[in-house]
Amino acid sequence: NIPMRRTGNIAASDWAIFKDRFIRENGKLVDSFSALSHSEGQGYAMLLALGANDRATFDKVWNWTRTNLKRPTDSLLAWNWTPTLGGPGGAVADSNDATDGDILVAWALHRAARQWQTPAYDAAAKPIAQDVLDKLVRDVGGFAVLLPGLNGFEHDGAITINLSYWI
């Protein structure tokens, strides 16, 4: 028998270590290996904040994500923020989305709406989820498949599929 914690419950000491190591005061999650920030990292940080019941950190992460990664033409999120680009603090290095990041952020927002009884989170999740459905799902031989991102995965009548994006 392997002891398991109840799902969605993160020990305060574990959460404190994670926050201190990876989440900046402004809500940006930073990959300690590359110093980059990614939409999927932001989504994971939001889900972990839910598990720790830390609404203040959840809101910081969500605010940084929507302010810095939301694409101007749809509700999807740019996948890569690089600290050495643009002005102080960095800029989006690649405005293409990463489907796993979009799904993680929408899922975290939807769960937050239920956990904290805040419909505004659901209102923010729905356009992201709808854009994933409308823009990233393709019918291939009668099967629905999910593109890894909006651009670069359809060419010459072929579709590139990467199951690691099917979060």
PDB file of C-alpha atoms in Angstrom:
ATOM      1  CA  ASN A   1       0.000   0.000   0.000  1.00  0.00           C
ATOM      2  CA  ILE A   2       1.217   3.423  -0.968  1.00  0.00           C
ATOM      3  CA  PRO A   3      -0.099   6.279   1.163  1.00  0.00           C
ATOM      4  CA  MET A   4      -1.639   9.036  -0.922  1.00  0.00           C
ATOM      5  CA  ARG A   5      -2.718  12.552  -0.106  1.00  0.00           C
ATOM      6  CA  ARG A   6      -6.254  13.528  -0.862  1.00  0.00           C
ATOM      7  CA  THR A   7      -6.422  14.967  -4.389  1.00  0.00           C
ATOM      8  CA  GLY A   8      -6.359  18.748  -4.471  1.00  0.00           C
ATOM      9  CA  ASN A   9      -4.760  19.143  -1.085  1.00  0.00           C
ATOM     10  CA  ILE A  10      -1.212  20.492  -1.050  1.00  0.00           C
ATOM     11  CA  ALA A  11       0.678  20.744   2.220  1.00  0.00           C
ATOM     12  CA  ALA A  12       1.375  24.352   3.184  1.00  0.00           C
ATOM     13  CA  SER A  13       5.100  23.623   3.574  1.00  0.00           C
ATOM     14  CA  ASP A  14       5.317  22.082   0.088  1.00  0.00           C
ATOM     15  CA  TRP A  15       3.408  24.981  -1.434  1.00  0.00           C
ATOM     16  CA  ALA A  16       5.662  27.521   0.304  1.00  0.00           C
ATOM     17  CA  ILE A  17       8.755  25.844  -1.161  1.00  0.00           C
ATOM     18  CA  PHE A  18       7.254  25.734  -4.670  1.00  0.00           C
ATOM     19  CA  LYS A  19       6.131  29.368  -4.550  1.00  0.00           C
ATOM     20  CA  ASP A  20       9.482  30.565  -3.246  1.00  0.00           C
ATOM     21  CA  ARG A  21      11.395  28.664  -5.893  1.00  0.00           C
ATOM     22  CA  PHE A  22       9.282  29.249  -9.005  1.00  0.00           C
ATOM     23  CA  ILE A  23       6.668  32.012  -8.667  1.00  0.00           C
ATOM     24  CA  ARG A  24       7.785  35.627  -8.761  1.00  0.00           C
ATOM     25  CA  GLU A  25       5.994  38.317  -6.772  1.00  0.00           C
ATOM     26  CA  ASN A  26       4.193  39.503  -9.926  1.00  0.00           C
ATOM     27  CA  GLY A  27       2.724  36.027 -10.593  1.00  0.00           C
ATOM     28  CA  LYS A  28       5.121  34.883 -13.297  1.00  0.00           C
ATOM     29  CA  LEU A  29       6.222  31.261 -12.956  1.00  0.00           C
ATOM     30  CA  VAL A  30       9.861  30.946 -14.008  1.00  0.00           C
ATOM     31  CA  ASP A  31      11.517  27.756 -15.192  1.00  0.00           C
ATOM     32  CA  SER A  32      14.649  27.633 -13.059  1.00  0.00           C
ATOM     33  CA  PHE A  33      16.555  25.762 -15.779  1.00  0.00           C
ATOM     34  CA  SER A  34      15.954  28.147 -18.676  1.00  0.00           C
ATOM     35  CA  ALA A  35      14.623  31.290 -16.910  1.00  0.00           C
ATOM     36  CA  LEU A  36      11.731  31.260 -19.413  1.00  0.00           C
ATOM     37  CA  SER A  37       8.038  31.346 -18.614  1.00  0.00           C
ATOM     38  CA  HIS A  38       5.507  29.223 -20.464  1.00  0.00           C
ATOM     39  CA  SER A  39       1.734  29.157 -20.644  1.00  0.00           C
ATOM     40  CA  GLU A  40       1.667  25.566 -19.397  1.00  0.00           C
ATOM     41  CA  GLY A  41       3.760  26.525 -16.368  1.00  0.00           C
ATOM     42  CA  GLN A  42       1.312  29.320 -15.594  1.00  0.00           C
ATOM     43  CA  GLY A  43      -1.550  26.826 -15.837  1.00  0.00           C
ATOM     44  CA  TYR A  44       0.163  24.339 -13.529  1.00  0.00           C
ATOM     45  CA  ALA A  45       0.884  27.121 -11.023  1.00  0.00           C
ATOM     46  CA  MET A  46      -2.802  28.070 -11.057  1.00  0.00           C
ATOM     47  CA  LEU A  47      -3.853  24.448 -10.463  1.00  0.00           C
ATOM     48  CA  LEU A  48      -1.354  24.093  -7.631  1.00  0.00           C
ATOM     49  CA  ALA A  49      -2.587  27.340  -6.054  1.00  0.00           C
ATOM     50  CA  LEU A  50      -6.068  25.819  -6.095  1.00  0.00           C
ATOM     51  CA  GLY A  51      -4.750  22.703  -4.382  1.00  0.00           C
ATOM     52  CA  ALA A  52      -3.147  24.894  -1.737  1.00  0.00           C
ATOM     53  CA  ASN A  53      -6.324  27.015  -1.489  1.00  0.00           C
ATOM     54  CA  ASP A  54      -4.184  30.106  -2.102  1.00  0.00           C
ATOM     55  CA  ARG A  55      -6.477  32.498  -3.916  1.00  0.00           C
ATOM     56  CA  ALA A  56      -4.100  35.452  -3.677  1.00  0.00           C
ATOM     57  CA  THR A  57      -1.371  33.587  -5.548  1.00  0.00           C
ATOM     58  CA  PHE A  58      -3.890  32.145  -8.011  1.00  0.00           C
ATOM     59  CA  ASP A  59      -5.038  35.678  -8.835  1.00  0.00           C
ATOM     60  CA  LYS A  60      -1.457  36.945  -9.221  1.00  0.00           C
ATOM     61  CA  VAL A  61      -0.594  34.109 -11.589  1.00  0.00           C
ATOM     62  CA  TRP A  62      -3.808  34.548 -13.578  1.00  0.00           C
ATOM     63  CA  ASN A  63      -3.346  38.335 -13.783  1.00  0.00           C
ATOM     64  CA  TRP A  64       0.238  37.987 -15.038  1.00  0.00           C
ATOM     65  CA  THR A  65      -0.854  35.321 -17.529  1.00  0.00           C
ATOM     66  CA  ARG A  66      -3.715  37.274 -19.057  1.00  0.00           C
ATOM     67  CA  THR A  67      -1.789  40.548 -19.068  1.00  0.00           C
ATOM     68  CA  ASN A  68       1.347  39.151 -20.673  1.00  0.00           C
ATOM     69  CA  LEU A  69       0.415  36.010 -22.621  1.00  0.00           C
ATOM     70  CA  LYS A  70      -3.092  36.618 -23.986  1.00  0.00           C
ATOM     71  CA  ARG A  71      -2.920  36.922 -27.740  1.00  0.00           C
ATOM     72  CA  PRO A  72      -4.588  40.038 -29.219  1.00  0.00           C
ATOM     73  CA  THR A  73      -6.595  38.191 -31.897  1.00  0.00           C
ATOM     74  CA  ASP A  74      -8.235  35.419 -29.847  1.00  0.00           C
ATOM     75  CA  SER A  75      -8.454  34.023 -26.308  1.00  0.00           C
ATOM     76  CA  LEU A  76      -5.507  31.655 -26.643  1.00  0.00           C
ATOM     77  CA  LEU A  77      -2.217  32.295 -24.834  1.00  0.00           C
ATOM     78  CA  ALA A  78       1.247  32.839 -26.260  1.00  0.00           C
ATOM     79  CA  TRP A  79       3.339  29.943 -25.068  1.00  0.00           C
ATOM     80  CA  ASN A  80       6.777  31.503 -24.493  1.00  0.00           C
ATOM     81  CA  TRP A  81       7.892  34.541 -22.484  1.00  0.00           C
ATOM     82  CA  THR A  82      11.611  35.321 -22.579  1.00  0.00           C
ATOM     83  CA  PRO A  83      13.136  37.648 -19.954  1.00  0.00           C
ATOM     84  CA  THR A  84      15.870  38.953 -22.266  1.00  0.00           C
ATOM     85  CA  LEU A  85      13.527  40.289 -24.958  1.00  0.00           C
ATOM     86  CA  GLY A  86      11.793  43.653 -25.148  1.00  0.00           C
ATOM     87  CA  GLY A  87      11.820  46.043 -22.274  1.00  0.00           C
ATOM     88  CA  PRO A  88      12.324  45.411 -18.585  1.00  0.00           C
ATOM     89  CA  GLY A  89      11.057  41.987 -17.576  1.00  0.00           C
ATOM     90  CA  GLY A  90      10.963  40.481 -21.058  1.00  0.00           C
ATOM     91  CA  ALA A  91       8.445  39.892 -23.810  1.00  0.00           C
ATOM     92  CA  VAL A  92       6.628  37.187 -25.729  1.00  0.00           C
ATOM     93  CA  ALA A  93       9.214  35.320 -27.792  1.00  0.00           C
ATOM     94  CA  ASP A  94       6.706  33.258 -29.773  1.00  0.00           C
ATOM     95  CA  SER A  95       3.071  34.308 -30.033  1.00  0.00           C
ATOM     96  CA  ASN A  96       1.919  30.853 -31.114  1.00  0.00           C
ATOM     97  CA  ASP A  97      -0.081  29.056 -28.450  1.00  0.00           C
ATOM     98  CA  ALA A  98       0.614  25.704 -26.809  1.00  0.00           C
ATOM     99  CA  THR A  99      -2.612  23.752 -26.496  1.00  0.00           C
ATOM    100  CA  ASP A 100      -1.644  22.193 -23.178  1.00  0.00           C
ATOM    101  CA  GLY A 101      -1.112  25.647 -21.678  1.00  0.00           C
ATOM    102  CA  ASP A 102      -4.469  26.870 -22.973  1.00  0.00           C
ATOM    103  CA  ILE A 103      -6.235  23.813 -21.520  1.00  0.00           C
ATOM    104  CA  LEU A 104      -4.464  24.005 -18.154  1.00  0.00           C
ATOM    105  CA  VAL A 105      -5.315  27.683 -17.691  1.00  0.00           C
ATOM    106  CA  ALA A 106      -8.965  27.206 -18.731  1.00  0.00           C
ATOM    107  CA  TRP A 107      -9.273  24.151 -16.481  1.00  0.00           C
ATOM    108  CA  ALA A 108      -7.766  26.024 -13.519  1.00  0.00           C
ATOM    109  CA  LEU A 109     -10.130  28.954 -14.050  1.00  0.00           C
ATOM    110  CA  HIS A 110     -13.138  26.633 -14.246  1.00  0.00           C
ATOM    111  CA  ARG A 111     -12.116  24.822 -11.066  1.00  0.00           C
ATOM    112  CA  ALA A 112     -11.501  28.153  -9.315  1.00  0.00           C
ATOM    113  CA  ALA A 113     -15.033  29.271 -10.189  1.00  0.00           C
ATOM    114  CA  ARG A 114     -16.405  26.250  -8.342  1.00  0.00           C
ATOM    115  CA  GLN A 115     -13.911  26.257  -5.468  1.00  0.00           C
ATOM    116  CA  TRP A 116     -14.262  29.930  -4.629  1.00  0.00           C
ATOM    117  CA  GLN A 117     -17.809  30.453  -5.928  1.00  0.00           C
ATOM    118  CA  THR A 118     -16.630  33.154  -8.344  1.00  0.00           C
ATOM    119  CA  PRO A 119     -18.416  33.125 -11.720  1.00  0.00           C
ATOM    120  CA  ALA A 120     -15.901  35.591 -13.193  1.00  0.00           C
ATOM    121  CA  TYR A 121     -13.337  32.802 -13.354  1.00  0.00           C
ATOM    122  CA  ASP A 122     -15.728  30.680 -15.423  1.00  0.00           C
ATOM    123  CA  ALA A 123     -16.408  33.686 -17.644  1.00  0.00           C
ATOM    124  CA  ALA A 124     -12.650  33.902 -18.281  1.00  0.00           C
ATOM    125  CA  ALA A 125     -12.305  30.146 -18.887  1.00  0.00           C
ATOM    126  CA  LYS A 126     -15.080  29.812 -21.450  1.00  0.00           C
ATOM    127  CA  PRO A 127     -13.558  31.852 -24.315  1.00  0.00           C
ATOM    128  CA  ILE A 128     -10.240  30.017 -23.932  1.00  0.00           C
ATOM    129  CA  ALA A 129     -11.972  26.637 -24.001  1.00  0.00           C
ATOM    130  CA  GLN A 130     -14.149  27.711 -26.923  1.00  0.00           C
ATOM    131  CA  ASP A 131     -11.124  28.844 -28.929  1.00  0.00           C
ATOM    132  CA  VAL A 132      -9.397  25.513 -28.220  1.00  0.00           C
ATOM    133  CA  LEU A 133     -12.477  23.731 -29.544  1.00  0.00           C
ATOM    134  CA  ASP A 134     -13.025  26.035 -32.532  1.00  0.00           C
ATOM    135  CA  LYS A 135      -9.415  26.594 -33.597  1.00  0.00           C
ATOM    136  CA  LEU A 136      -7.409  23.550 -32.476  1.00  0.00           C
ATOM    137  CA  VAL A 137      -9.618  20.486 -32.982  1.00  0.00           C
ATOM    138  CA  ARG A 138      -9.569  18.783 -36.380  1.00  0.00           C
ATOM    139  CA  ASP A 139     -11.486  15.857 -37.830  1.00  0.00           C
ATOM    140  CA  VAL A 140      -9.078  13.251 -39.147  1.00  0.00           C
ATOM    141  CA  GLY A 141     -10.688  10.145 -40.570  1.00  0.00           C
ATOM    142  CA  GLY A 142     -13.755  10.599 -38.381  1.00  0.00           C
ATOM    143  CA  PHE A 143     -11.714  11.137 -35.220  1.00  0.00           C
ATOM    144  CA  ALA A 144     -11.302  14.417 -33.373  1.00  0.00           C
ATOM    145  CA  VAL A 145      -7.643  15.290 -32.900  1.00  0.00           C
ATOM    146  CA  LEU A 146      -6.072  18.189 -31.077  1.00  0.00           C
ATOM    147  CA  LEU A 147      -3.338  20.302 -32.667  1.00  0.00           C
ATOM    148  CA  PRO A 148      -0.327  21.125 -30.447  1.00  0.00           C
ATOM    149  CA  GLY A 149      -0.793  24.796 -31.364  1.00  0.00           C
ATOM    150  CA  LEU A 150      -2.539  27.001 -33.870  1.00  0.00           C
ATOM    151  CA  ASN A 151       0.367  27.552 -36.253  1.00  0.00           C
ATOM    152  CA  GLY A 152       2.902  25.192 -37.752  1.00  0.00           C
ATOM    153  CA  PHE A 153       1.128  21.867 -37.425  1.00  0.00           C
ATOM    154  CA  GLU A 154      -0.817  21.693 -40.694  1.00  0.00           C
ATOM    155  CA  HIS A 155       1.078  21.569 -43.975  1.00  0.00           C
ATOM    156  CA  ASP A 156       0.712  19.938 -47.386  1.00  0.00           C
ATOM    157  CA  GLY A 157      -2.504  18.197 -46.349  1.00  0.00           C
ATOM    158  CA  ALA A 158      -0.870  16.619 -43.282  1.00  0.00           C
ATOM    159  CA  ILE A 159      -1.412  17.302 -39.604  1.00  0.00           C
ATOM    160  CA  THR A 160       1.306  16.946 -36.979  1.00  0.00           C
ATOM    161  CA  ILE A 161      -0.015  15.451 -33.768  1.00  0.00           C
ATOM    162  CA  ASN A 162       1.882  15.428 -30.471  1.00  0.00           C
ATOM    163  CA  LEU A 163       0.135  13.504 -27.716  1.00  0.00           C
ATOM    164  CA  SER A 164       2.055  15.337 -24.989  1.00  0.00           C
ATOM    165  CA  TYR A 165      -0.196  18.343 -25.690  1.00  0.00           C
ATOM    166  CA  TRP A 166      -3.349  16.312 -24.998  1.00  0.00           C
ATOM    167  CA  ILE A 167      -3.390  17.202 -21.338  1.00  0.00           C
TER     168      ILE A 167
END
